[in-house]
mmCIF file of C-alpha atoms in Angstrom:
data_model
loop_
_atom_site.group_PDB
_atom_site.id
_atom_site.type_symbol
_atom_site.label_atom_id
_atom_site.label_comp_id
_atom_site.label_asym_id
_atom_site.label_seq_id
_atom_site.Cartn_x
_atom_site.Cartn_y
_atom_site.Cartn_z
ATOM 1 C CA SER A 1 2.606 0.803 -6.363
ATOM 2 C CA ILE A 2 6.383 1.141 -6.345
ATOM 3 C CA GLY A 3 7.649 -2.366 -5.615
ATOM 4 C CA GLY A 4 5.997 -4.694 -3.144
ATOM 5 C CA ASN A 5 5.516 -8.242 -1.924
ATOM 6 C CA VAL A 6 4.483 -9.773 -5.239
ATOM 7 C CA SER A 7 5.938 -12.606 -7.296
ATOM 8 C CA SER A 8 4.483 -11.519 -10.608
ATOM 9 C CA LEU A 9 1.971 -9.128 -12.096
ATOM 10 C CA ASN A 10 1.991 -8.904 -15.864
ATOM 11 C CA GLU A 11 -0.183 -8.840 -18.934
ATOM 12 C CA SER A 12 -0.147 -10.760 -22.169
ATOM 13 C CA GLY A 13 1.304 -8.729 -25.023
ATOM 14 C CA PRO A 14 0.970 -9.190 -28.790
ATOM 15 C CA MET A 15 2.136 -12.281 -30.623
ATOM 16 C CA PRO A 16 5.741 -12.226 -31.892
ATOM 17 C CA ALA A 17 6.117 -11.123 -35.483
ATOM 18 C CA GLY A 18 5.381 -13.908 -37.969
ATOM 19 C CA ILE A 19 3.516 -16.170 -35.485
ATOM 20 C CA THR A 20 -0.278 -16.506 -35.548
ATOM 21 C CA ASP A 21 -0.757 -19.700 -33.510
ATOM 22 C CA PRO A 22 -0.531 -19.054 -29.712
ATOM 23 C CA SER A 23 0.524 -22.681 -29.158
ATOM 24 C CA LEU A 24 3.780 -21.992 -30.973
ATOM 25 C CA THR A 25 5.024 -19.421 -28.473
ATOM 26 C CA SER A 26 5.367 -19.289 -24.698
ATOM 27 C CA TYR A 27 3.537 -16.932 -22.383
ATOM 28 C CA ARG A 28 6.903 -15.620 -21.203
ATOM 29 C CA ALA A 29 7.653 -14.458 -24.750
ATOM 30 C CA ARG A 30 4.433 -12.411 -24.723
ATOM 31 C CA GLY A 31 4.373 -11.329 -21.083
ATOM 32 C CA GLN A 32 4.909 -7.695 -20.155
ATOM 33 C CA ASP A 33 5.529 -6.627 -16.560
ATOM 34 C CA ILE A 34 2.910 -4.396 -14.989
ATOM 35 C CA MET A 35 4.574 -4.288 -11.595
ATOM 36 C CA VAL A 36 8.176 -4.908 -10.586
ATOM 37 C CA PRO A 37 8.438 -6.823 -7.265
ATOM 38 C CA GLY A 38 10.802 -6.019 -4.443
ATOM 39 C CA GLY A 39 12.097 -2.997 -2.590
ATOM 40 C CA PHE A 40 12.495 0.444 -4.161
ATOM 41 C CA ASP A 41 12.898 4.046 -3.149
ATOM 42 C CA GLN A 42 9.309 5.300 -2.892
ATOM 43 C CA VAL A 43 9.697 7.874 -5.636
ATOM 44 C CA GLU A 44 7.814 7.756 -8.920
ATOM 45 C CA GLY A 45 9.716 6.952 -12.108
ATOM 46 C CA PRO A 46 9.108 6.076 -15.760
ATOM 47 C CA GLN A 47 9.780 2.381 -15.055
ATOM 48 C CA PHE A 48 6.779 2.109 -12.726
ATOM 49 C CA PHE A 49 3.233 1.518 -13.991
ATOM 50 C CA GLY A 50 0.985 4.575 -13.885
ATOM 51 C CA CYS A 51 3.674 7.120 -13.001
ATOM 52 C CA GLU A 52 3.790 10.441 -14.807
ATOM 53 C CA PRO A 53 6.205 13.397 -14.787
ATOM 54 C CA PRO A 54 7.428 15.179 -12.697
ATOM 55 C CA TYR A 55 7.950 11.855 -10.824
ATOM 56 C CA LEU A 56 7.538 13.010 -7.222
ATOM 57 C CA PRO A 57 7.941 11.046 -3.964
ATOM 58 C CA LEU A 58 4.809 9.044 -3.130
ATOM 59 C CA GLY A 59 4.698 10.708 0.276
ATOM 60 C CA SER A 60 4.134 14.099 -1.385
ATOM 61 C CA ARG A 61 0.764 13.028 -2.785
ATOM 62 C CA SER A 62 -2.312 14.661 -1.263
ATOM 63 C CA ASP A 63 -3.976 11.236 -0.872
ATOM 64 C CA VAL A 64 -1.139 9.748 1.223
ATOM 65 C CA LEU A 65 -0.772 10.314 4.977
ATOM 66 C CA VAL A 66 2.825 10.025 6.192
ATOM 67 C CA PHE A 67 3.717 9.256 9.818
ATOM 68 C CA GLN A 68 7.439 9.231 10.567
ATOM 69 C CA THR A 69 9.649 9.010 13.634
ATOM 70 C CA ASP A 70 12.633 11.182 14.383
ATOM 71 C CA SER A 71 16.029 9.729 13.513
ATOM 72 C CA LEU A 72 16.618 6.665 15.690
ATOM 73 C CA GLU A 73 19.323 6.971 18.320
ATOM 74 C CA GLN A 74 20.048 3.229 18.288
ATOM 75 C CA ASP A 75 19.378 0.163 16.150
ATOM 76 C CA LEU A 76 15.857 -1.263 16.405
ATOM 77 C CA GLU A 77 14.932 -4.757 15.184
ATOM 78 C CA VAL A 78 11.378 -5.423 14.018
ATOM 79 C CA THR A 79 10.631 -9.100 13.338
ATOM 80 C CA GLY A 80 7.195 -10.699 13.058
ATOM 81 C CA PRO A 81 3.585 -9.778 12.256
ATOM 82 C CA ILE A 82 2.538 -6.137 12.052
ATOM 83 C CA THR A 83 -0.899 -4.599 12.480
ATOM 84 C CA VAL A 84 -2.199 -1.109 11.776
ATOM 85 C CA THR A 85 -5.438 -0.062 13.485
ATOM 86 C CA LEU A 86 -7.192 3.009 12.114
ATOM 87 C CA TRP A 87 -10.294 4.826 13.240
ATOM 88 C CA VAL A 88 -11.899 6.092 10.063
ATOM 89 C CA SER A 89 -14.933 7.520 8.353
ATOM 90 C CA SER A 90 -15.766 8.038 4.702
ATOM 91 C CA THR A 91 -18.229 9.785 2.456
ATOM 92 C CA ALA A 92 -18.592 6.459 0.622
ATOM 93 C CA VAL A 93 -20.359 3.315 1.848
ATOM 94 C CA ASP A 94 -17.309 1.270 0.908
ATOM 95 C CA THR A 95 -13.665 2.166 0.330
ATOM 96 C CA ASP A 96 -10.176 0.835 1.028
ATOM 97 C CA PHE A 97 -7.466 1.691 3.533
ATOM 98 C CA THR A 98 -3.847 0.727 2.916
ATOM 99 C CA GLY A 99 -0.746 0.689 5.091
ATOM 100 C CA LYS A 100 2.908 0.552 4.073
ATOM 101 C CA LEU A 101 5.886 0.254 6.450
ATOM 102 C CA ILE A 102 9.014 2.036 5.213
ATOM 103 C CA ASP A 103 12.653 2.240 6.323
ATOM 104 C CA VAL A 104 13.828 5.794 5.644
ATOM 105 C CA TYR A 105 17.562 6.044 5.026
ATOM 106 C CA PRO A 106 19.317 9.365 5.685
ATOM 107 C CA PRO A 107 20.747 11.374 2.783
ATOM 108 C CA SER A 108 23.978 10.010 1.315
ATOM 109 C CA LYS A 109 26.322 10.664 -1.589
ATOM 110 C CA SER A 110 24.403 8.163 -3.745
ATOM 111 C CA TYR A 111 20.966 9.367 -2.571
ATOM 112 C CA PRO A 112 21.162 13.070 -1.615
ATOM 113 C CA HIS A 113 17.477 13.109 -0.664
ATOM 114 C CA GLY A 114 17.630 9.853 1.298
ATOM 115 C CA TYR A 115 16.046 6.531 0.401
ATOM 116 C CA ALA A 116 12.560 5.367 1.461
ATOM 117 C CA LEU A 117 12.673 1.544 1.293
ATOM 118 C CA ASN A 118 9.305 -0.247 1.296
ATOM 119 C CA LEU A 119 9.280 -3.245 3.649
ATOM 120 C CA THR A 120 5.729 -4.560 3.824
ATOM 121 C CA ASP A 121 2.205 -3.424 2.990
ATOM 122 C CA SER A 122 -1.403 -4.556 2.918
ATOM 123 C CA ILE A 123 -4.986 -3.394 2.517
ATOM 124 C CA MET A 124 -8.419 -3.651 4.132
ATOM 125 C CA ARG A 125 -11.663 -3.220 2.247
ATOM 126 C CA LEU A 126 -14.042 -1.343 4.527
ATOM 127 C CA ARG A 127 -17.029 -3.611 3.889
ATOM 128 C CA TYR A 128 -15.028 -6.595 5.218
ATOM 129 C CA ARG A 129 -13.598 -4.895 8.329
ATOM 130 C CA LYS A 130 -15.532 -7.344 10.573
ATOM 131 C CA GLY A 131 -14.715 -10.458 8.560
ATOM 132 C CA PRO A 132 -14.816 -11.867 5.033
ATOM 133 C CA ARG A 133 -18.191 -13.600 5.154
ATOM 134 C CA GLU A 134 -20.802 -10.862 4.992
ATOM 135 C CA PRO A 135 -20.247 -7.277 3.800
ATOM 136 C CA ASP A 136 -20.975 -4.606 6.397
ATOM 137 C CA PHE A 137 -21.315 -1.212 4.786
ATOM 138 C CA LEU A 138 -20.497 1.920 6.739
ATOM 139 C CA ALA A 139 -22.957 4.787 6.842
ATOM 140 C CA PRO A 140 -21.364 7.959 5.450
ATOM 141 C CA GLY A 141 -19.797 9.903 8.323
ATOM 142 C CA GLU A 142 -19.968 7.000 10.783
ATOM 143 C CA VAL A 143 -16.689 6.301 12.600
ATOM 144 C CA ALA A 144 -15.393 2.726 12.757
ATOM 145 C CA SER A 145 -12.134 0.914 13.422
ATOM 146 C CA VAL A 146 -10.249 -0.934 10.693
ATOM 147 C CA THR A 147 -7.324 -3.298 11.273
ATOM 148 C CA ILE A 148 -4.846 -3.816 8.449
ATOM 149 C CA THR A 149 -2.611 -6.876 8.861
ATOM 150 C CA LEU A 150 0.674 -6.249 7.099
ATOM 151 C CA TYR A 151 2.709 -9.198 5.923
ATOM 152 C CA PRO A 152 5.298 -10.320 8.522
ATOM 153 C CA THR A 153 8.776 -8.942 7.978
ATOM 154 C CA SER A 154 12.182 -8.731 9.615
ATOM 155 C CA ASN A 155 14.251 -5.576 9.471
ATOM 156 C CA VAL A 156 16.792 -3.704 11.547
ATOM 157 C CA PHE A 157 16.143 0.024 11.481
ATOM 158 C CA VAL A 158 19.698 1.252 11.895
ATOM 159 C CA ALA A 159 20.554 4.247 14.072
ATOM 160 C CA GLY A 160 20.079 7.388 12.022
ATOM 161 C CA HIS A 161 17.198 5.863 10.037
ATOM 162 C CA ARG A 162 13.523 6.676 10.523
ATOM 163 C CA ILE A 163 10.457 4.437 10.774
ATOM 164 C CA ARG A 164 7.702 5.588 8.446
ATOM 165 C CA LEU A 165 4.104 4.497 7.899
ATOM 166 C CA ASP A 166 2.172 5.562 4.796
ATOM 167 C CA ILE A 167 -1.628 5.405 4.892
ATOM 168 C CA SER A 168 -3.731 5.757 1.770
ATOM 169 C CA SER A 169 -6.891 4.463 0.116
ATOM 170 C CA SER A 170 -5.270 2.758 -2.840
ATOM 171 C CA ASN A 171 -2.113 0.850 -3.785
ATOM 172 C CA PHE A 172 -2.618 0.176 -7.488
ATOM 173 C CA PRO A 173 -1.742 -1.978 -9.404
ATOM 174 C CA ARG A 174 -0.749 -4.168 -6.440
ATOM 175 C CA PHE A 175 -4.388 -4.156 -5.332
ATOM 176 C CA ASP A 176 -7.521 -3.562 -7.407
ATOM 177 C CA VAL A 177 -9.078 -0.122 -7.179
ATOM 178 C CA ASN A 178 -12.256 0.073 -5.105
ATOM 179 C CA PRO A 179 -15.058 1.838 -7.048
ATOM 180 C CA ASN A 180 -16.355 3.104 -3.641
ATOM 181 C CA THR A 181 -19.976 2.483 -4.636
ATOM 182 C CA GLY A 182 -20.742 -0.681 -2.671
ATOM 183 C CA GLU A 183 -21.617 -2.615 -5.831
ATOM 184 C CA ARG A 184 -20.518 -6.229 -6.228
ATOM 185 C CA LEU A 185 -16.794 -6.316 -6.736
ATOM 186 C CA GLY A 186 -15.806 -6.750 -10.357
ATOM 187 C CA LEU A 187 -19.354 -6.034 -11.514
ATOM 188 C CA ASN A 188 -19.558 -2.339 -10.740
ATOM 189 C CA ARG A 189 -21.058 -0.079 -13.386
ATOM 190 C CA ARG A 190 -19.803 3.197 -11.958
ATOM 191 C CA GLN A 191 -17.116 4.747 -9.769
ATOM 192 C CA MET A 192 -17.117 7.584 -7.275
ATOM 193 C CA ALA A 193 -14.549 9.499 -5.275
ATOM 194 C CA ALA A 194 -14.373 8.931 -1.514
ATOM 195 C CA ASP A 195 -13.283 11.569 0.993
ATOM 196 C CA ASN A 196 -11.760 9.582 3.850
ATOM 197 C CA THR A 197 -10.837 10.708 7.351
ATOM 198 C CA VAL A 198 -8.393 9.084 9.779
ATOM 199 C CA TYR A 199 -8.930 10.004 13.445
ATOM 200 C CA LEU A 200 -6.031 10.536 15.852
ATOM 201 C CA ASP A 201 -7.335 11.393 19.312
ATOM 202 C CA ALA A 202 -7.782 9.805 22.724
ATOM 203 C CA GLN A 203 -11.171 8.338 21.795
ATOM 204 C CA HIS A 204 -9.906 7.085 18.439
ATOM 205 C CA PRO A 205 -6.294 5.940 18.985
ATOM 206 C CA SER A 206 -5.134 4.978 15.504
ATOM 207 C CA HIS A 207 -1.795 3.188 15.819
ATOM 208 C CA ILE A 208 0.681 0.632 14.493
ATOM 209 C CA VAL A 209 1.938 -2.353 16.512
ATOM 210 C CA LEU A 210 5.530 -3.363 15.750
ATOM 211 C CA PRO A 211 7.061 -6.635 17.043
ATOM 212 C CA ILE A 212 10.272 -5.223 18.544
ATOM 213 C CA ILE A 213 13.030 -7.705 19.322
ATOM 214 C CA ARG A 214 15.129 -6.756 22.331
ATOM 215 C CA SER A 215 18.803 -7.650 22.196
#
């Protein structure tokens, strides 16, 4: 995760030097940020949890699918709820699918490679694709539709910018990692890799719905 719609995500660090009673110090004095909230260029860096050199753009990862428009010819306002519908299959009985909407700025003097600003994101756990009440596991290789509801947002994609959608199977530490085994969440005893497929054809029309405001 590089930024995001979070208010706080931190861990409790060691007690300040010379203090042994937790009641004598505040949590804030011991708290250490795991994730920094807000908007950031989607490029790894030492200030972000879990990032390692050479600090590449997130979109260059082999486990991230990037869908991007051409440069817009005119301003485009997007305001309201956003949904991403994917037709998918997996080698695992349970896995996650994530979506992240990004405003891609063109190269500038300050950012020669452009700036990929995260706007909104969300996740869907495959076992709950039909609702939160009862888990419905997917047989390996079976194709099913998954709808990811991104948090509502409001943004004007200015002429010259691009609209980008990143699809992946994880957005950690913003969301917990799925062990992909189908075990009870939080009680899993093992983990496994999942090879996921997103389908993009006439029978499986994966797509994003943007609430476009006409001027």
